[in-house]
mmCIF file of C-alpha atoms and ligand atoms in Angstrom:
data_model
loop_
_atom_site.group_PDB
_atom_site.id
_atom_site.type_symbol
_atom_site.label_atom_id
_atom_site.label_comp_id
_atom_site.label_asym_id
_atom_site.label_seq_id
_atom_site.Cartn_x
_atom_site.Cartn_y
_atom_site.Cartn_z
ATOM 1 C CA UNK R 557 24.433 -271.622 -21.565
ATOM 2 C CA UNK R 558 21.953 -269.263 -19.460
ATOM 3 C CA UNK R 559 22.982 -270.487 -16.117
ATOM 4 C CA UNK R 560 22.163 -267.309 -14.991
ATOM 5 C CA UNK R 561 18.138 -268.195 -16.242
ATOM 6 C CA UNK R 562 15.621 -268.822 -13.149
ATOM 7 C CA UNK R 563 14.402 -272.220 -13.747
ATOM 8 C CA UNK R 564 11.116 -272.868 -14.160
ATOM 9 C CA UNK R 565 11.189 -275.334 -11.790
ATOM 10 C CA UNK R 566 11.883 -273.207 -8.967
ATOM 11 C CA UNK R 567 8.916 -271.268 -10.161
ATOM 12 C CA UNK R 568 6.834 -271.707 -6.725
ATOM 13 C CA UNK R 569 9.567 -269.485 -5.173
ATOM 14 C CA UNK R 570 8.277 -266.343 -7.058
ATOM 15 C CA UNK R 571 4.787 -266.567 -5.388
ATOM 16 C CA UNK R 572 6.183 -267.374 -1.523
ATOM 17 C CA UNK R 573 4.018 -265.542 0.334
ATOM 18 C CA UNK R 574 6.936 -264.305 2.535
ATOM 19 C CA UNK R 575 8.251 -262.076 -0.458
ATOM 20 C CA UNK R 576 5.431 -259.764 -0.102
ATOM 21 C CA UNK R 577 6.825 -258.441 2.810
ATOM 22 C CA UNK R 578 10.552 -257.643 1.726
ATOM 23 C CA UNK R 579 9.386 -256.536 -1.767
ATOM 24 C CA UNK R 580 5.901 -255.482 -1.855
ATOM 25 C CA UNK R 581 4.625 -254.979 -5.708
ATOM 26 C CA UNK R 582 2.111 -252.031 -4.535
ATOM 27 C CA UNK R 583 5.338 -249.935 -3.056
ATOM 28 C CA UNK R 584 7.768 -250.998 -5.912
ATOM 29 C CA UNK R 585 4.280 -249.797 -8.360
ATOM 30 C CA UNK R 586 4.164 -246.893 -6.316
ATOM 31 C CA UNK R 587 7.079 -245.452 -8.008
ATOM 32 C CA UNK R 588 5.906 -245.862 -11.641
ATOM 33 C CA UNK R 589 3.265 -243.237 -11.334
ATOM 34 C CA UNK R 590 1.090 -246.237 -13.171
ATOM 35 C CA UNK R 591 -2.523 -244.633 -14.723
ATOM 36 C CA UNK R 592 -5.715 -246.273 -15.815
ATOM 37 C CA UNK R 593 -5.375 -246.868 -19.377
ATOM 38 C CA UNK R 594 -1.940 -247.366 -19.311
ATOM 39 C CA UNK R 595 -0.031 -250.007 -21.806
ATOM 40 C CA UNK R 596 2.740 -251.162 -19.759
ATOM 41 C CA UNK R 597 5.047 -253.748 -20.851
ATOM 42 C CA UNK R 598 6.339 -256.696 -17.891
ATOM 43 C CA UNK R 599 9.275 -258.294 -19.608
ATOM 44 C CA UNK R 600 10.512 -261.297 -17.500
ATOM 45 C CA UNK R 601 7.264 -261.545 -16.397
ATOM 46 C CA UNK R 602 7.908 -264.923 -14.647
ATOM 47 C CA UNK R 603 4.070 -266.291 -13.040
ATOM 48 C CA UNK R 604 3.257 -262.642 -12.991
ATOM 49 C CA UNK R 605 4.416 -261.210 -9.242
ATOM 50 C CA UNK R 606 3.893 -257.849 -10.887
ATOM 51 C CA UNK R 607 1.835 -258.630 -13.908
ATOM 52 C CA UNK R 608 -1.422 -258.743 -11.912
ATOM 53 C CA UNK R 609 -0.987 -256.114 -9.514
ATOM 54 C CA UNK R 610 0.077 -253.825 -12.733
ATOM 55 C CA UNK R 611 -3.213 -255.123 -14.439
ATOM 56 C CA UNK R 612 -4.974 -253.955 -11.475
ATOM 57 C CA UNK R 613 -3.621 -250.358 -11.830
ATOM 58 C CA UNK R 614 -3.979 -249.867 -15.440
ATOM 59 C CA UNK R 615 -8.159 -251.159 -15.232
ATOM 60 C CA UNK R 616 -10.184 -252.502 -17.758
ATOM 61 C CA UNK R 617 -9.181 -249.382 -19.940
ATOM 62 C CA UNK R 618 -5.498 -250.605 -20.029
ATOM 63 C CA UNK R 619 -3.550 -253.275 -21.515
ATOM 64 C CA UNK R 620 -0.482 -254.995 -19.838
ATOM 65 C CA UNK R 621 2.312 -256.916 -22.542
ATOM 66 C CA UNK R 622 3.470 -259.845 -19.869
ATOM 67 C CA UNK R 623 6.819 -261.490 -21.763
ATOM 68 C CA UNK R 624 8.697 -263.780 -21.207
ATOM 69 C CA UNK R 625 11.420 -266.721 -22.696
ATOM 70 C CA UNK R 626 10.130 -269.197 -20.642
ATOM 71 C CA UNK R 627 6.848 -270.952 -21.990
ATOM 72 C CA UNK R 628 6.430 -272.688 -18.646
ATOM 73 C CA UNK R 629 6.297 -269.503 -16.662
ATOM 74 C CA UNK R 630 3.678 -268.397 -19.139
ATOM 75 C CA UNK R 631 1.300 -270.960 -19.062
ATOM 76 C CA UNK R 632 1.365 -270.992 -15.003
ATOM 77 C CA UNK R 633 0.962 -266.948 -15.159
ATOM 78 C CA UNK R 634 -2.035 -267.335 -17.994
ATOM 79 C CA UNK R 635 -3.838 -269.862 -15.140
ATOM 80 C CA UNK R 636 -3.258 -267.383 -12.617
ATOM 81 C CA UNK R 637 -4.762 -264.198 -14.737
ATOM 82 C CA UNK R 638 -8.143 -266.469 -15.257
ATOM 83 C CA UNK R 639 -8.348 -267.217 -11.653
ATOM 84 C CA UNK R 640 -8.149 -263.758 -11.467
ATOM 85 C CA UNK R 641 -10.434 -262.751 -13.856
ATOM 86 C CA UNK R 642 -8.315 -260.751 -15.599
ATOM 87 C CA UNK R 643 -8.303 -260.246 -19.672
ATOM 88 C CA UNK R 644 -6.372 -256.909 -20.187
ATOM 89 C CA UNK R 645 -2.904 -259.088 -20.320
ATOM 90 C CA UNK R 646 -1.393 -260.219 -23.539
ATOM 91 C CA UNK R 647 0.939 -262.886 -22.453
ATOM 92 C CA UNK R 648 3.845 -262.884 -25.100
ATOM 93 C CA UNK R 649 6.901 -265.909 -25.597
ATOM 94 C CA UNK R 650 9.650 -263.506 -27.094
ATOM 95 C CA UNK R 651 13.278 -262.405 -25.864
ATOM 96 C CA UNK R 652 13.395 -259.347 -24.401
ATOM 97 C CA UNK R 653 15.964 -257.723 -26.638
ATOM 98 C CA UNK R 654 12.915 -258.920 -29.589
ATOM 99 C CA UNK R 655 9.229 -258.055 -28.115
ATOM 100 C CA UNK R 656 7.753 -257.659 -31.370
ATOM 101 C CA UNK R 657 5.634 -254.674 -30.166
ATOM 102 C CA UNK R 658 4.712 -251.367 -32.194
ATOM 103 C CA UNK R 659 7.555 -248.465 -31.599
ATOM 104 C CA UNK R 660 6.142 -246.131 -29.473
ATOM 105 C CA UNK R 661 3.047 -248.354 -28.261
ATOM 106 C CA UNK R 662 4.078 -248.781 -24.039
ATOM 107 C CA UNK R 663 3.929 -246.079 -21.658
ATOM 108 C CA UNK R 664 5.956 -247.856 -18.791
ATOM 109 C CA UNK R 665 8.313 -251.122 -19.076
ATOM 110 C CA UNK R 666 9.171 -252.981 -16.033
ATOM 111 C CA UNK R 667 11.837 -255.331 -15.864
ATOM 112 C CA UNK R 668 11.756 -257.153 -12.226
ATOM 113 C CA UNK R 669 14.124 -259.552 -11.019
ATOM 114 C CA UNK R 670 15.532 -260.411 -14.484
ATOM 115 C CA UNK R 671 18.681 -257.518 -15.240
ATOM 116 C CA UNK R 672 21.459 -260.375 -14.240
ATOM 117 C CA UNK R 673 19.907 -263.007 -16.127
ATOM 118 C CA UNK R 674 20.490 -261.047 -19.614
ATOM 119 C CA UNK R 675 23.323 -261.608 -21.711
ATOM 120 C CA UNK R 676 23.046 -258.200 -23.736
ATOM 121 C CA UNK R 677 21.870 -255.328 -21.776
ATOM 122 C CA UNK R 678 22.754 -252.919 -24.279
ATOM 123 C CA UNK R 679 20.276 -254.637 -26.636
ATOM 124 C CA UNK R 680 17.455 -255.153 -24.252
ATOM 125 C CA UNK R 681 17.750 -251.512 -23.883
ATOM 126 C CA UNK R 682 17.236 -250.800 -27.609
ATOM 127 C CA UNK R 683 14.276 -252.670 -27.920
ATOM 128 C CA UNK R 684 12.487 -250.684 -24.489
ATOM 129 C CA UNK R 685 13.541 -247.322 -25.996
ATOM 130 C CA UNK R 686 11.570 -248.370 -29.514
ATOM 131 C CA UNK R 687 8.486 -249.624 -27.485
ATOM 132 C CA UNK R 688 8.307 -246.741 -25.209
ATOM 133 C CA UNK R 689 6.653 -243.577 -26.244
ATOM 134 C CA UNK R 690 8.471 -240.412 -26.025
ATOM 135 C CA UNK R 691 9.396 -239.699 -22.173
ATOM 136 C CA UNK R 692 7.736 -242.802 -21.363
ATOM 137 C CA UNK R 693 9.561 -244.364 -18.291
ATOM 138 C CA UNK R 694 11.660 -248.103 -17.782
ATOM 139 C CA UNK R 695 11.626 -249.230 -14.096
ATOM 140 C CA UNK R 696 14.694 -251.528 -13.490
ATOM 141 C CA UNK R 697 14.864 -253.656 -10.322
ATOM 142 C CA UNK R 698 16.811 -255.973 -9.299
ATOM 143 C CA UNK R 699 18.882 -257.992 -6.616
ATOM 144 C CA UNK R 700 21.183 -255.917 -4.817
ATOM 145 C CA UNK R 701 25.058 -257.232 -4.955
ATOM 146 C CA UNK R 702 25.631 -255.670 -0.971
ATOM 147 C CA UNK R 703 23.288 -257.560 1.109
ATOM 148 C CA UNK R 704 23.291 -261.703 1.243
ATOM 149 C CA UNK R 705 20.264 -263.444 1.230
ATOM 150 C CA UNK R 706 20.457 -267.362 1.019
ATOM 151 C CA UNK R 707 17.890 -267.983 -2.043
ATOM 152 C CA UNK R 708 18.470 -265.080 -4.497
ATOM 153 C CA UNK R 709 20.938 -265.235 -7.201
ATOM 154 C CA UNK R 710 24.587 -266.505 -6.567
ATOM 155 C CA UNK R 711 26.220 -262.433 -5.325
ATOM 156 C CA UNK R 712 29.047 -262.653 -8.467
ATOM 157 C CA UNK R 713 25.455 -262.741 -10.524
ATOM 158 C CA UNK R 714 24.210 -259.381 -9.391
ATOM 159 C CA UNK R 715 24.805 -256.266 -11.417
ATOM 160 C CA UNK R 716 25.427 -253.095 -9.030
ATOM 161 C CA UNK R 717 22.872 -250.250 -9.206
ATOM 162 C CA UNK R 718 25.934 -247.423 -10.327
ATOM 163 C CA UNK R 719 26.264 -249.902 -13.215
ATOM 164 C CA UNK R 720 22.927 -250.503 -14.442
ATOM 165 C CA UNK R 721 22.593 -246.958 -14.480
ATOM 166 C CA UNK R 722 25.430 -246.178 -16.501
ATOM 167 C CA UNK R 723 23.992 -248.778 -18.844
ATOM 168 C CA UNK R 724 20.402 -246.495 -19.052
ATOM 169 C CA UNK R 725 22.363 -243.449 -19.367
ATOM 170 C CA UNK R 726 24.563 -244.967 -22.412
ATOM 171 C CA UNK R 727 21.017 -246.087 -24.430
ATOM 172 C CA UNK R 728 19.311 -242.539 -24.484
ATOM 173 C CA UNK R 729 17.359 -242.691 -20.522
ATOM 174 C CA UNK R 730 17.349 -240.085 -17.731
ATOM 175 C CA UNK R 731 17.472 -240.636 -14.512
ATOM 176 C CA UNK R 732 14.350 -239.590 -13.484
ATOM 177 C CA UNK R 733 14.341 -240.476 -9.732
ATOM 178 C CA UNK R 734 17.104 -241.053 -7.028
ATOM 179 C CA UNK R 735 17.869 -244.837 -6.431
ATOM 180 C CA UNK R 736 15.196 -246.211 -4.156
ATOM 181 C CA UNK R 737 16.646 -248.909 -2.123
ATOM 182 C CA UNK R 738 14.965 -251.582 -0.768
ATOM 183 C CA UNK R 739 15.973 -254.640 1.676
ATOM 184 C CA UNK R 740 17.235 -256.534 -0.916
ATOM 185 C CA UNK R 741 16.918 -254.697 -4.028
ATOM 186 C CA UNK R 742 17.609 -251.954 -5.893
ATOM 187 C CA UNK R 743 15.265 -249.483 -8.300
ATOM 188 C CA UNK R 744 16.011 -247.517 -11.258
ATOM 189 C CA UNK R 745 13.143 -245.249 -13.016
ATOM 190 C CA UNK R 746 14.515 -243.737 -16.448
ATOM 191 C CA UNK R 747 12.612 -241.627 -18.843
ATOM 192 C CA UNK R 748 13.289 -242.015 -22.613
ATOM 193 C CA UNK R 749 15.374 -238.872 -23.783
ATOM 194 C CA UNK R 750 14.573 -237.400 -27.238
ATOM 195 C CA UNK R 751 17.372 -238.360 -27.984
ATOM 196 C CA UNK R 752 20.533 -240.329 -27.738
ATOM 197 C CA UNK R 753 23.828 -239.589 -26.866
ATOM 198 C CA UNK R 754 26.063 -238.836 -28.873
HETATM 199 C C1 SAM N 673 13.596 -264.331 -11.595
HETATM 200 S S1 SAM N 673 12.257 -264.369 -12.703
HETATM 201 C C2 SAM N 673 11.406 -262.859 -12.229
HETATM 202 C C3 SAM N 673 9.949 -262.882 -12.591
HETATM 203 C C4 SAM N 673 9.140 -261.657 -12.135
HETATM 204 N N1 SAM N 673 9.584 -260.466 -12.836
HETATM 205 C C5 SAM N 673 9.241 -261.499 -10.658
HETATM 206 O O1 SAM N 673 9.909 -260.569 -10.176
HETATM 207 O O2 SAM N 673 8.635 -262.308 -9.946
HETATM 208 C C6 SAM N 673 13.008 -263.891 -14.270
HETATM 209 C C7 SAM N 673 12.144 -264.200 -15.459
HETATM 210 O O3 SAM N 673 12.737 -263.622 -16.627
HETATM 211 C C8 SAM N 673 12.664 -264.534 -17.702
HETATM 212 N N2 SAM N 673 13.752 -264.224 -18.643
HETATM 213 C C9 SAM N 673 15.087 -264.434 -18.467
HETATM 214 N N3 SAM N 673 15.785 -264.021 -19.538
HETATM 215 C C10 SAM N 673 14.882 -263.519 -20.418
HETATM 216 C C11 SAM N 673 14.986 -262.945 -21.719
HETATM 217 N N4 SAM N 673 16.178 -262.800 -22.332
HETATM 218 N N5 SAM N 673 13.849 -262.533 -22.340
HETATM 219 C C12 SAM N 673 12.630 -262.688 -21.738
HETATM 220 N N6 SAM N 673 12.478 -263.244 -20.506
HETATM 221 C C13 SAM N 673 13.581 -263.646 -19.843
HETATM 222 C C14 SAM N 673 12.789 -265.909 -17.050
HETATM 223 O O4 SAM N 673 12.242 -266.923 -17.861
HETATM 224 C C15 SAM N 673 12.005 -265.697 -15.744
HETATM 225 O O5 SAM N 673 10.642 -266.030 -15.885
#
């Protein structure tokens, strides 16, 4: 059950120094367009690689929702936000298919690092479309299945970038940027349609 879950145990691998320089959270950020006073939801939040760089972006004026399954990774992100000094992050223990957040009440969700890990995409999906506001934008990235690197996820884990997009398309997102491609991941930006396919 969940062997595809990153354990917290390994949690010390998420803040390696060395990953800033093949997946650098202000050039990944770069492509979310992110504004002060923003409201933007980090599901899979892990220790908060992105959470605190987002929280920077958004200022004081902002909120960021940091959730995540894992109670562990929670409590090690929550010590890292007061180091910080940070207060505009909520961190929330829910599934991401279940946030418990207002419809409509997030103007960006970003889900890093955590697409292969889910069991039910299409219901993850659901749940971002309710939280987003109308046109507001998911950023999906994650490992890409092409290009070996010892310590990411097993490659029969990964989930192709053609595919994940399919999976936006089917749950009522547009495309809203070409596939960035970086060394070792992939990056999907979708807006929420009106409405859903048929
Ligand atoms: C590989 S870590 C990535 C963390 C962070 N986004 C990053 O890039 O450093 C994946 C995180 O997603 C969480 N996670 C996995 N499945 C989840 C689910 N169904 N709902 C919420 N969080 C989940 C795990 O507990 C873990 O903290």
């Amino acid at each position: 059950m969940h062997e595809r879950r990153f354990r917290p145990s390994q949690m010390h691998r998420l803040e390696d120094p060395d990953r800033l320089a093949w997946l650098p959270p202000a050039e990944v950020l770069a492509h979310l367009s992110l504004q002060p006073g923003y409201t933007v939801a980090d599901i899979g939040a892990g220790t908060g690689y992105f959470t605190l760089p987002i929280a920077s972006a958004v200022g004081s004026a902002g909120r960021v929702l940091a959730v995540d399954v894992s109670p562990e990774m929670l409590d090690r992100l929550r010590a890292r936000l007061a180091e910080a000094g940070l207060s505009s992050v909520d961190c929330v223990e829910a599934e991401a298919s279940a946030t418990t957040f207002p419809a409509g009440s997030c103007d960006v969700a970003l889900l890093a690092n955590v697409w292969h890990e889910f069991d039910d995409h299409a219901a993850v999906l659901d749940e971002v479309r309710r939280i987003l506001r109308p046109l507001g934008r998911i950023a999906l990235l994650d490992w890409r299945p092409d290009v070996e690197r010892h310590h990411g996820p097993p490659l029969e884990h990964r989930i192709a970038p053609d595919v994940a997009a399919a999976s936006l398309t089917r749950a009522g997102f547009r495309l809203a940027q070409p596939l960035v491609l970086l060394p070792y991941s992939w990056l999907l930006i979708g807006a929420k349609e009106p409405s859903r396919p048929a």
